PDB file of C-alpha atoms in Angstrom:
ATOM      1  CA  UNK S1363      81.772  63.103  99.118  1.00  0.00           C
ATOM      2  CA  UNK S1364      81.283  64.347  95.522  1.00  0.00           C
ATOM      3  CA  UNK S1365      83.048  66.964  93.844  1.00  0.00           C
ATOM      4  CA  UNK S1366      81.422  69.476  91.417  1.00  0.00           C
ATOM      5  CA  UNK S1367      83.041  72.195  89.144  1.00  0.00           C
ATOM      6  CA  UNK S1368      81.341  75.048  88.165  1.00  0.00           C
ATOM      7  CA  UNK S1369      82.526  77.314  85.199  1.00  0.00           C
ATOM      8  CA  UNK S1370      81.980  80.918  85.839  1.00  0.00           C
ATOM      9  CA  UNK S1371      84.562  82.544  83.410  1.00  0.00           C
ATOM     10  CA  UNK S1372      83.272  85.606  81.642  1.00  0.00           C
ATOM     11  CA  UNK S1373      80.089  85.729  83.685  1.00  0.00           C
ATOM     12  CA  UNK S1374      78.908  89.464  84.873  1.00  0.00           C
ATOM     13  CA  UNK S1375      78.355  89.950  88.718  1.00  0.00           C
ATOM     14  CA  UNK S1376      76.179  88.521  90.195  1.00  0.00           C
ATOM     15  CA  UNK S1377      75.753  85.456  87.867  1.00  0.00           C
ATOM     16  CA  UNK S1378      78.762  83.456  89.647  1.00  0.00           C
ATOM     17  CA  UNK S1379      77.061  83.971  93.026  1.00  0.00           C
ATOM     18  CA  UNK S1380      73.853  82.798  91.778  1.00  0.00           C
ATOM     19  CA  UNK S1381      75.265  79.934  89.913  1.00  0.00           C
ATOM     20  CA  UNK S1382      77.089  78.994  93.200  1.00  0.00           C
ATOM     21  CA  UNK S1383      73.776  79.093  95.326  1.00  0.00           C
ATOM     22  CA  UNK S1384      72.091  77.085  92.757  1.00  0.00           C
ATOM     23  CA  UNK S1385      74.602  74.448  92.965  1.00  0.00           C
ATOM     24  CA  UNK S1386      74.996  74.298  96.422  1.00  0.00           C
ATOM     25  CA  UNK S1387      71.497  73.640  96.973  1.00  0.00           C
ATOM     26  CA  UNK S1388      71.792  70.536  95.005  1.00  0.00           C
ATOM     27  CA  UNK S1389      74.533  69.265  96.877  1.00  0.00           C
ATOM     28  CA  UNK S1390      75.041  67.195 100.038  1.00  0.00           C
ATOM     29  CA  UNK S1391      76.841  67.903 103.241  1.00  0.00           C
ATOM     30  CA  UNK S1392      80.307  67.391 102.735  1.00  0.00           C
ATOM     31  CA  UNK S1393      80.324  67.833  98.925  1.00  0.00           C
ATOM     32  CA  UNK S1394      82.957  70.141  97.349  1.00  0.00           C
ATOM     33  CA  UNK S1395      82.317  72.863  94.758  1.00  0.00           C
ATOM     34  CA  UNK S1396      85.122  73.928  92.517  1.00  0.00           C
ATOM     35  CA  UNK S1397      84.411  77.249  90.966  1.00  0.00           C
ATOM     36  CA  UNK S1398      86.400  78.901  87.979  1.00  0.00           C
ATOM     37  CA  UNK S1399      85.973  82.849  87.652  1.00  0.00           C
ATOM     38  CA  UNK S1400      87.757  85.417  86.287  1.00  0.00           C
ATOM     39  CA  UNK S1401      85.519  88.132  88.195  1.00  0.00           C
ATOM     40  CA  UNK S1402      87.433  89.551  90.961  1.00  0.00           C
ATOM     41  CA  UNK S1403      84.210  90.670  92.951  1.00  0.00           C
ATOM     42  CA  UNK S1404      83.387  86.884  93.399  1.00  0.00           C
ATOM     43  CA  UNK S1405      86.686  86.724  95.518  1.00  0.00           C
ATOM     44  CA  UNK S1406      85.137  89.182  97.865  1.00  0.00           C
ATOM     45  CA  UNK S1407      81.179  88.583  97.395  1.00  0.00           C
ATOM     46  CA  UNK S1408      81.305  84.728  96.792  1.00  0.00           C
ATOM     47  CA  UNK S1409      83.502  84.519  99.666  1.00  0.00           C
ATOM     48  CA  UNK S1410      81.861  86.841 102.221  1.00  0.00           C
ATOM     49  CA  UNK S1411      78.491  85.051 101.570  1.00  0.00           C
ATOM     50  CA  UNK S1412      79.915  81.765 101.776  1.00  0.00           C
ATOM     51  CA  UNK S1413      81.149  82.632 105.439  1.00  0.00           C
ATOM     52  CA  UNK S1414      78.150  83.979 106.354  1.00  0.00           C
ATOM     53  CA  UNK S1415      76.356  80.854 105.458  1.00  0.00           C
ATOM     54  CA  UNK S1416      78.839  78.792 107.589  1.00  0.00           C
ATOM     55  CA  UNK S1417      80.434  76.807 104.617  1.00  0.00           C
ATOM     56  CA  UNK S1418      84.183  76.322 104.470  1.00  0.00           C
ATOM     57  CA  UNK S1419      85.881  78.217 101.593  1.00  0.00           C
ATOM     58  CA  UNK S1420      89.383  79.134 100.509  1.00  0.00           C
ATOM     59  CA  UNK S1421      90.704  80.384  96.939  1.00  0.00           C
ATOM     60  CA  UNK S1422      93.878  80.626  94.845  1.00  0.00           C
ATOM     61  CA  UNK S1423      94.842  82.546  92.065  1.00  0.00           C
ATOM     62  CA  UNK S1424      95.367  80.190  89.181  1.00  0.00           C
ATOM     63  CA  UNK S1425      96.502  82.724  86.410  1.00  0.00           C
ATOM     64  CA  UNK S1426      96.549  86.447  85.900  1.00  0.00           C
ATOM     65  CA  UNK S1427      93.131  87.357  87.091  1.00  0.00           C
ATOM     66  CA  UNK S1428      91.777  83.814  87.281  1.00  0.00           C
ATOM     67  CA  UNK S1429      90.827  82.313  90.316  1.00  0.00           C
ATOM     68  CA  UNK S1430      89.653  78.934  91.736  1.00  0.00           C
ATOM     69  CA  UNK S1431      87.260  78.743  94.653  1.00  0.00           C
ATOM     70  CA  UNK S1432      86.863  75.761  96.651  1.00  0.00           C
ATOM     71  CA  UNK S1433      83.427  75.490  98.750  1.00  0.00           C
ATOM     72  CA  UNK S1434      82.798  72.650 101.165  1.00  0.00           C
ATOM     73  CA  UNK S1435      79.172  72.299 101.892  1.00  0.00           C
ATOM     74  CA  UNK S1436      79.143  72.022 105.770  1.00  0.00           C
ATOM     75  CA  UNK S1437      75.437  72.354 106.577  1.00  0.00           C
TER      76      UNK S1437
ATOM     77  CA  UNK J1032      87.603  79.412 107.126  1.00  0.00           C
ATOM     78  CA  UNK J1033      88.931  76.349 105.577  1.00  0.00           C
ATOM     79  CA  UNK J1034      88.652  72.443 105.695  1.00  0.00           C
ATOM     80  CA  UNK J1035      91.541  69.882 105.307  1.00  0.00           C
ATOM     81  CA  UNK J1036      90.175  68.848 102.255  1.00  0.00           C
ATOM     82  CA  UNK J1037      90.012  72.427 100.589  1.00  0.00           C
ATOM     83  CA  UNK J1038      93.569  72.813 101.854  1.00  0.00           C
ATOM     84  CA  UNK J1039      94.541  69.414 100.042  1.00  0.00           C
ATOM     85  CA  UNK J1040      92.686  70.591  96.711  1.00  0.00           C
ATOM     86  CA  UNK J1041      94.658  74.115  96.966  1.00  0.00           C
ATOM     87  CA  UNK J1042      97.864  72.620  97.306  1.00  0.00           C
ATOM     88  CA  UNK J1043      97.342  70.160  94.616  1.00  0.00           C
ATOM     89  CA  UNK J1044      96.282  72.972  92.495  1.00  0.00           C
ATOM     90  CA  UNK J1045      99.022  75.354  93.425  1.00  0.00           C
ATOM     91  CA  UNK J1046     101.686  72.854  92.220  1.00  0.00           C
ATOM     92  CA  UNK J1047     100.208  73.076  88.707  1.00  0.00           C
ATOM     93  CA  UNK J1048     100.138  76.796  88.669  1.00  0.00           C
ATOM     94  CA  UNK J1049     103.059  78.255  86.651  1.00  0.00           C
ATOM     95  CA  UNK J1050     104.883  81.215  88.593  1.00  0.00           C
ATOM     96  CA  UNK J1051     103.852  84.507  87.250  1.00  0.00           C
ATOM     97  CA  UNK J1052     106.214  87.223  86.197  1.00  0.00           C
ATOM     98  CA  UNK J1053     106.346  90.522  88.439  1.00  0.00           C
ATOM     99  CA  UNK J1054     104.066  93.439  87.429  1.00  0.00           C
ATOM    100  CA  UNK J1055     106.515  95.977  88.980  1.00  0.00           C
ATOM    101  CA  UNK J1056     107.763  97.102  85.658  1.00  0.00           C
ATOM    102  CA  UNK J1057     104.290  97.880  84.227  1.00  0.00           C
ATOM    103  CA  UNK J1058     103.621  99.758  87.546  1.00  0.00           C
ATOM    104  CA  UNK J1059     106.625 101.807  86.893  1.00  0.00           C
ATOM    105  CA  UNK J1060     105.904 102.743  83.475  1.00  0.00           C
ATOM    106  CA  UNK J1061     102.455 103.866  84.213  1.00  0.00           C
ATOM    107  CA  UNK J1062     103.623 105.837  87.295  1.00  0.00           C
ATOM    108  CA  UNK J1063     106.117 107.900  85.018  1.00  0.00           C
ATOM    109  CA  UNK J1064     103.271 108.282  82.416  1.00  0.00           C
ATOM    110  CA  UNK J1065     100.925 109.671  85.061  1.00  0.00           C
ATOM    111  CA  UNK J1066     103.276 112.027  86.553  1.00  0.00           C
ATOM    112  CA  UNK J1067     104.333 113.448  83.222  1.00  0.00           C
ATOM    113  CA  UNK J1068     100.896 114.357  82.571  1.00  0.00           C
ATOM    114  CA  UNK J1069     100.048 115.727  85.775  1.00  0.00           C
ATOM    115  CA  UNK J1070     103.442 117.953  85.260  1.00  0.00           C
ATOM    116  CA  UNK J1071     102.506 119.109  81.876  1.00  0.00           C
ATOM    117  CA  UNK J1072      98.902 119.860  82.737  1.00  0.00           C
ATOM    118  CA  UNK J1073     100.081 122.117  85.908  1.00  0.00           C
ATOM    119  CA  UNK J1074     101.971 124.140  83.258  1.00  0.00           C
ATOM    120  CA  UNK J1075      99.029 124.684  80.940  1.00  0.00           C
ATOM    121  CA  UNK J1076      95.932 124.188  83.457  1.00  0.00           C
ATOM    122  CA  UNK J1077      95.934 124.057  87.133  1.00  0.00           C
ATOM    123  CA  UNK J1078      92.437 122.728  87.253  1.00  0.00           C
ATOM    124  CA  UNK J1079      92.832 120.171  84.841  1.00  0.00           C
ATOM    125  CA  UNK J1080      95.982 118.826  86.965  1.00  0.00           C
ATOM    126  CA  UNK J1081      93.823 118.741  89.817  1.00  0.00           C
ATOM    127  CA  UNK J1082      90.973 117.018  88.239  1.00  0.00           C
ATOM    128  CA  UNK J1083      93.460 114.442  86.811  1.00  0.00           C
ATOM    129  CA  UNK J1084      95.022 113.535  90.349  1.00  0.00           C
ATOM    130  CA  UNK J1085      91.678 113.498  91.901  1.00  0.00           C
ATOM    131  CA  UNK J1086      90.323 111.248  89.337  1.00  0.00           C
ATOM    132  CA  UNK J1087      93.264 108.754  89.456  1.00  0.00           C
ATOM    133  CA  UNK J1088      92.687 108.447  93.262  1.00  0.00           C
ATOM    134  CA  UNK J1089      88.971 107.741  92.781  1.00  0.00           C
ATOM    135  CA  UNK J1090      90.066 105.089  90.303  1.00  0.00           C
ATOM    136  CA  UNK J1091      92.397 103.664  92.673  1.00  0.00           C
ATOM    137  CA  UNK J1092      90.274 103.699  95.777  1.00  0.00           C
ATOM    138  CA  UNK J1093      87.320 102.162  93.561  1.00  0.00           C
ATOM    139  CA  UNK J1094      89.469  99.492  92.398  1.00  0.00           C
ATOM    140  CA  UNK J1095      91.043  98.418  95.310  1.00  0.00           C
ATOM    141  CA  UNK J1096      88.155  98.551  97.305  1.00  0.00           C
ATOM    142  CA  UNK J1097      85.925  96.832  95.078  1.00  0.00           C
ATOM    143  CA  UNK J1098      83.166  99.676  95.827  1.00  0.00           C
ATOM    144  CA  UNK J1099      80.159  98.532  93.677  1.00  0.00           C
ATOM    145  CA  UNK J1100      76.989 100.737  93.832  1.00  0.00           C
ATOM    146  CA  UNK J1101      74.978  98.301  91.868  1.00  0.00           C
ATOM    147  CA  UNK J1102      75.827  95.439  94.380  1.00  0.00           C
ATOM    148  CA  UNK J1103      75.187  97.898  97.344  1.00  0.00           C
ATOM    149  CA  UNK J1104      71.427  98.499  96.200  1.00  0.00           C
ATOM    150  CA  UNK J1105      71.095  94.954  94.465  1.00  0.00           C
ATOM    151  CA  UNK J1106      72.461  92.494  97.783  1.00  0.00           C
ATOM    152  CA  UNK J1107      69.947  93.666 100.336  1.00  0.00           C
ATOM    153  CA  UNK J1108      67.337  92.482  98.098  1.00  0.00           C
ATOM    154  CA  UNK J1109      68.841  89.396  96.405  1.00  0.00           C
ATOM    155  CA  UNK J1110      71.071  87.697  98.822  1.00  0.00           C
ATOM    156  CA  UNK J1111      70.043  89.692 102.107  1.00  0.00           C
ATOM    157  CA  UNK J1112      73.619  91.115 102.496  1.00  0.00           C
ATOM    158  CA  UNK J1113      73.820  94.702 103.272  1.00  0.00           C
ATOM    159  CA  UNK J1114      77.364  95.321 104.052  1.00  0.00           C
ATOM    160  CA  UNK J1115      77.945  97.549 100.990  1.00  0.00           C
ATOM    161  CA  UNK J1116      74.873  99.200 101.432  1.00  0.00           C
ATOM    162  CA  UNK J1117      75.991 100.240 105.015  1.00  0.00           C
ATOM    163  CA  UNK J1118      79.296 101.348 103.393  1.00  0.00           C
ATOM    164  CA  UNK J1119      77.144 103.948 101.093  1.00  0.00           C
ATOM    165  CA  UNK J1120      75.267 104.983 104.286  1.00  0.00           C
ATOM    166  CA  UNK J1121      78.601 105.721 105.935  1.00  0.00           C
ATOM    167  CA  UNK J1122      79.992 107.598 102.955  1.00  0.00           C
ATOM    168  CA  UNK J1123      76.543 109.717 102.744  1.00  0.00           C
ATOM    169  CA  UNK J1124      77.328 110.851 106.599  1.00  0.00           C
ATOM    170  CA  UNK J1125      80.995 111.612 105.751  1.00  0.00           C
ATOM    171  CA  UNK J1126      79.679 113.748 103.041  1.00  0.00           C
ATOM    172  CA  UNK J1127      77.078 115.371 104.646  1.00  0.00           C
ATOM    173  CA  UNK J1128      79.151 116.565 107.174  1.00  0.00           C
ATOM    174  CA  UNK J1129      81.993 117.676 104.614  1.00  0.00           C
ATOM    175  CA  UNK J1130      79.287 119.456 102.612  1.00  0.00           C
ATOM    176  CA  UNK J1131      77.613 120.976 105.670  1.00  0.00           C
ATOM    177  CA  UNK J1132      81.001 122.811 106.209  1.00  0.00           C
ATOM    178  CA  UNK J1133      81.196 123.938 102.519  1.00  0.00           C
ATOM    179  CA  UNK J1134      77.597 125.059 102.091  1.00  0.00           C
ATOM    180  CA  UNK J1135      77.533 126.801 105.665  1.00  0.00           C
ATOM    181  CA  UNK J1136      80.232 129.042 104.433  1.00  0.00           C
ATOM    182  CA  UNK J1137      77.898 130.325 101.785  1.00  0.00           C
ATOM    183  CA  UNK J1138      75.098 130.985 104.226  1.00  0.00           C
ATOM    184  CA  UNK J1139      77.251 132.539 106.604  1.00  0.00           C
ATOM    185  CA  UNK J1140      78.622 135.152 104.261  1.00  0.00           C
ATOM    186  CA  UNK J1141      75.460 135.854 102.635  1.00  0.00           C
ATOM    187  CA  UNK J1142      72.300 135.096 104.983  1.00  0.00           C
ATOM    188  CA  UNK J1143      69.794 136.105 102.235  1.00  0.00           C
ATOM    189  CA  UNK J1144      71.596 133.234  99.925  1.00  0.00           C
ATOM    190  CA  UNK J1145      69.481 132.131  96.873  1.00  0.00           C
ATOM    191  CA  UNK J1146      69.533 128.458  96.085  1.00  0.00           C
ATOM    192  CA  UNK J1147      71.681 128.906  92.930  1.00  0.00           C
ATOM    193  CA  UNK J1148      74.439 130.226  95.418  1.00  0.00           C
ATOM    194  CA  UNK J1149      74.808 126.897  97.177  1.00  0.00           C
ATOM    195  CA  UNK J1150      77.814 124.667  95.995  1.00  0.00           C
ATOM    196  CA  UNK J1151      76.500 121.380  95.124  1.00  0.00           C
ATOM    197  CA  UNK J1152      73.829 119.886  93.065  1.00  0.00           C
ATOM    198  CA  UNK J1153      70.539 121.159  94.283  1.00  0.00           C
ATOM    199  CA  UNK J1154      67.935 119.836  91.777  1.00  0.00           C
ATOM    200  CA  UNK J1155      64.351 119.810  91.669  1.00  0.00           C
ATOM    201  CA  UNK J1156      62.893 116.755  93.118  1.00  0.00           C
ATOM    202  CA  UNK J1157      59.668 114.836  91.912  1.00  0.00           C
ATOM    203  CA  UNK J1158      58.153 112.129  89.988  1.00  0.00           C
ATOM    204  CA  UNK J1159      61.061 112.215  87.265  1.00  0.00           C
ATOM    205  CA  UNK J1160      63.590 111.621  90.274  1.00  0.00           C
ATOM    206  CA  UNK J1161      61.804 108.239  90.809  1.00  0.00           C
ATOM    207  CA  UNK J1162      61.475 107.561  87.206  1.00  0.00           C
ATOM    208  CA  UNK J1163      65.343 108.163  86.521  1.00  0.00           C
ATOM    209  CA  UNK J1164      66.178 105.955  89.479  1.00  0.00           C
ATOM    210  CA  UNK J1165      64.014 102.980  88.287  1.00  0.00           C
ATOM    211  CA  UNK J1166      65.564 103.091  84.666  1.00  0.00           C
ATOM    212  CA  UNK J1167      69.122 103.472  86.499  1.00  0.00           C
ATOM    213  CA  UNK J1168      68.646 100.902  88.794  1.00  0.00           C
ATOM    214  CA  UNK J1169      67.230  98.376  86.523  1.00  0.00           C
ATOM    215  CA  UNK J1170      69.856  98.882  83.886  1.00  0.00           C
ATOM    216  CA  UNK J1171      72.872  98.731  86.155  1.00  0.00           C
ATOM    217  CA  UNK J1172      71.483  95.556  87.832  1.00  0.00           C
ATOM    218  CA  UNK J1173      71.190  93.960  84.267  1.00  0.00           C
ATOM    219  CA  UNK J1174      74.625  95.380  83.098  1.00  0.00           C
ATOM    220  CA  UNK J1175      76.363  94.189  86.055  1.00  0.00           C
ATOM    221  CA  UNK J1176      77.764  97.573  87.002  1.00  0.00           C
ATOM    222  CA  UNK J1177      76.999 101.391  87.273  1.00  0.00           C
ATOM    223  CA  UNK J1178      79.150 103.905  85.608  1.00  0.00           C
ATOM    224  CA  UNK J1179      81.994 103.893  88.025  1.00  0.00           C
ATOM    225  CA  UNK J1180      82.032  99.973  88.064  1.00  0.00           C
ATOM    226  CA  UNK J1181      81.718  99.521  84.578  1.00  0.00           C
ATOM    227  CA  UNK J1182      84.854 102.074  83.845  1.00  0.00           C
ATOM    228  CA  UNK J1183      86.680 100.199  86.596  1.00  0.00           C
ATOM    229  CA  UNK J1184      86.001  96.872  85.090  1.00  0.00           C
ATOM    230  CA  UNK J1185      87.007  98.143  81.562  1.00  0.00           C
ATOM    231  CA  UNK J1186      90.116  99.053  83.118  1.00  0.00           C
ATOM    232  CA  UNK J1187      90.843  95.631  84.286  1.00  0.00           C
ATOM    233  CA  UNK J1188      90.123  94.261  80.723  1.00  0.00           C
ATOM    234  CA  UNK J1189      86.438  92.977  81.011  1.00  0.00           C
ATOM    235  CA  UNK J1190      85.073  93.158  77.278  1.00  0.00           C
ATOM    236  CA  UNK J1191      81.710  92.638  78.143  1.00  0.00           C
ATOM    237  CA  UNK J1192      81.657  96.092  80.237  1.00  0.00           C
ATOM    238  CA  UNK J1193      82.876  97.752  76.959  1.00  0.00           C
ATOM    239  CA  UNK J1194      79.422  96.789  75.363  1.00  0.00           C
ATOM    240  CA  UNK J1195      77.973  98.204  78.683  1.00  0.00           C
ATOM    241  CA  UNK J1196      79.758 101.420  77.937  1.00  0.00           C
ATOM    242  CA  UNK J1197      78.546 101.687  74.434  1.00  0.00           C
ATOM    243  CA  UNK J1198      75.176 101.219  75.701  1.00  0.00           C
ATOM    244  CA  UNK J1199      75.522 103.929  78.541  1.00  0.00           C
ATOM    245  CA  UNK J1200      76.948 106.242  76.029  1.00  0.00           C
ATOM    246  CA  UNK J1201      74.001 105.756  73.745  1.00  0.00           C
ATOM    247  CA  UNK J1202      71.699 106.055  76.466  1.00  0.00           C
ATOM    248  CA  UNK J1203      73.297 109.381  77.823  1.00  0.00           C
ATOM    249  CA  UNK J1204      73.052 111.008  74.468  1.00  0.00           C
ATOM    250  CA  UNK J1205      69.356 110.174  74.020  1.00  0.00           C
ATOM    251  CA  UNK J1206      68.926 111.280  77.607  1.00  0.00           C
ATOM    252  CA  UNK J1207      70.418 114.861  76.617  1.00  0.00           C
ATOM    253  CA  UNK J1208      68.196 114.893  73.655  1.00  0.00           C
ATOM    254  CA  UNK J1209      65.059 114.096  75.347  1.00  0.00           C
ATOM    255  CA  UNK J1210      65.893 116.363  78.350  1.00  0.00           C
ATOM    256  CA  UNK J1211      63.516 119.567  76.974  1.00  0.00           C
ATOM    257  CA  UNK J1212      60.585 117.143  76.843  1.00  0.00           C
ATOM    258  CA  UNK J1213      60.983 115.954  80.600  1.00  0.00           C
ATOM    259  CA  UNK J1214      61.990 119.536  81.484  1.00  0.00           C
ATOM    260  CA  UNK J1215      58.797 120.755  80.114  1.00  0.00           C
ATOM    261  CA  UNK J1216      56.461 117.945  81.310  1.00  0.00           C
ATOM    262  CA  UNK J1217      58.061 117.634  84.915  1.00  0.00           C
ATOM    263  CA  UNK J1218      61.333 118.758  86.049  1.00  0.00           C
ATOM    264  CA  UNK J1219      60.363 122.663  85.355  1.00  0.00           C
ATOM    265  CA  UNK J1220      57.083 122.139  87.611  1.00  0.00           C
ATOM    266  CA  UNK J1221      58.995 120.206  90.585  1.00  0.00           C
ATOM    267  CA  UNK J1222      60.122 122.353  93.512  1.00  0.00           C
ATOM    268  CA  UNK J1223      63.949 122.269  94.621  1.00  0.00           C
ATOM    269  CA  UNK J1224      63.659 121.575  98.341  1.00  0.00           C
ATOM    270  CA  UNK J1225      66.891 122.554 100.417  1.00  0.00           C
ATOM    271  CA  UNK J1226      66.046 121.732 103.965  1.00  0.00           C
ATOM    272  CA  UNK J1227      68.342 124.139 105.773  1.00  0.00           C
ATOM    273  CA  UNK J1228      66.279 126.891 104.284  1.00  0.00           C
ATOM    274  CA  UNK J1229      63.196 125.594 106.199  1.00  0.00           C
ATOM    275  CA  UNK J1230      64.970 124.211 109.406  1.00  0.00           C
ATOM    276  CA  UNK J1231      68.128 126.159 109.483  1.00  0.00           C
ATOM    277  CA  UNK J1232      71.660 124.875 108.647  1.00  0.00           C
ATOM    278  CA  UNK J1233      72.557 123.040 112.302  1.00  0.00           C
ATOM    279  CA  UNK J1234      68.913 121.158 112.740  1.00  0.00           C
ATOM    280  CA  UNK J1235      69.145 120.016 109.268  1.00  0.00           C
ATOM    281  CA  UNK J1236      72.540 118.628 109.731  1.00  0.00           C
ATOM    282  CA  UNK J1237      71.457 116.930 112.748  1.00  0.00           C
ATOM    283  CA  UNK J1238      67.801 115.730 111.208  1.00  0.00           C
ATOM    284  CA  UNK J1239      69.984 114.103 108.245  1.00  0.00           C
ATOM    285  CA  UNK J1240      72.803 112.578 110.422  1.00  0.00           C
ATOM    286  CA  UNK J1241      69.741 110.828 112.872  1.00  0.00           C
ATOM    287  CA  UNK J1242      68.033 109.714 109.635  1.00  0.00           C
ATOM    288  CA  UNK J1243      71.300 108.112 108.045  1.00  0.00           C
ATOM    289  CA  UNK J1244      72.194 106.685 111.312  1.00  0.00           C
ATOM    290  CA  UNK J1245      68.478 105.075 111.520  1.00  0.00           C
ATOM    291  CA  UNK J1246      68.921 103.685 107.916  1.00  0.00           C
ATOM    292  CA  UNK J1247      72.321 102.278 109.060  1.00  0.00           C
ATOM    293  CA  UNK J1248      70.948 100.643 112.394  1.00  0.00           C
ATOM    294  CA  UNK J1249      68.014  99.203 109.859  1.00  0.00           C
ATOM    295  CA  UNK J1250      70.504  97.908 107.327  1.00  0.00           C
ATOM    296  CA  UNK J1251      72.709  96.492 110.146  1.00  0.00           C
ATOM    297  CA  UNK J1252      69.681  94.575 111.439  1.00  0.00           C
ATOM    298  CA  UNK J1253      68.232  93.413 108.204  1.00  0.00           C
ATOM    299  CA  UNK J1254      72.114  91.946 107.445  1.00  0.00           C
ATOM    300  CA  UNK J1255      71.764  90.127 110.828  1.00  0.00           C
ATOM    301  CA  UNK J1256      68.132  88.936 110.008  1.00  0.00           C
ATOM    302  CA  UNK J1257      68.204  88.043 106.415  1.00  0.00           C
ATOM    303  CA  UNK J1258      70.190  85.338 104.338  1.00  0.00           C
ATOM    304  CA  UNK J1259      69.176  82.925 101.720  1.00  0.00           C
ATOM    305  CA  UNK J1260      69.381  79.821 103.746  1.00  0.00           C
ATOM    306  CA  UNK J1261      67.434  80.901 106.408  1.00  0.00           C
ATOM    307  CA  UNK J1262      64.662  82.145 104.530  1.00  0.00           C
ATOM    308  CA  UNK J1263      64.700  78.757 102.406  1.00  0.00           C
ATOM    309  CA  UNK J1264      64.472  76.879 105.730  1.00  0.00           C
ATOM    310  CA  UNK J1265      61.433  78.807 107.229  1.00  0.00           C
TER     311      UNK J1265
END
């Protein structure tokens, strides 16, 4: 049940999603990935994609235009 | 969809977040400035005032909806997600019907209309269309946004997109400089194809709507069928 963090600040679309994808493939079921991003496309993009994949996901805004996305690998 | 551990992480993180100030004063200032410019433009130039309001409305729509032309054509290929692509097809369906109404008027008033009389951008189609599409498509995926997406993100404060804008301007200027060359070898020789001229207005409308409908269904099926995880499991 490890926790990973992923720094996606200042990355252009679609790099945050690709980074998350790569990291998720390396993780075990039950591990949590914390993404830090300032790209508001990620909020829609990553969230929609992760839900489609069936993982648990939620996010909060931690500063003006900065978000943390939490993904728990479910399968 | 959330899990209890995510909820716990969120709660811990939320406690550390300092409360942010309200942005309403900015909103009021910007609204006043926008309205003032609109009123000044109405006095001087009614066309500019209309463009101003249409531009602002398009900008708000693009920003709030996160409508991204780059992603709509990139995502089906990259992550097998065609929801934005379907949005593009839907907007084509709407604009097809709207343009039909606008263009049909011209044809009713003057049955012997010339292609240049038709409102809209009727341009020759040919090899140059494909070349331009490849250049623009490759560029927009690398740059992380098409023209509208780049402008929206500059407005949101992404410095990187300013670099993209500089490149965009350089590219546009070079394109304009080289236009006579492309015009002489490709564009002037290519035909302008306007389907209503061959089929008539109503059959052309039905034909285009059926075609877009099929594309929509294909995109929908593709979205259901494809995603990265299933592709890797196979």
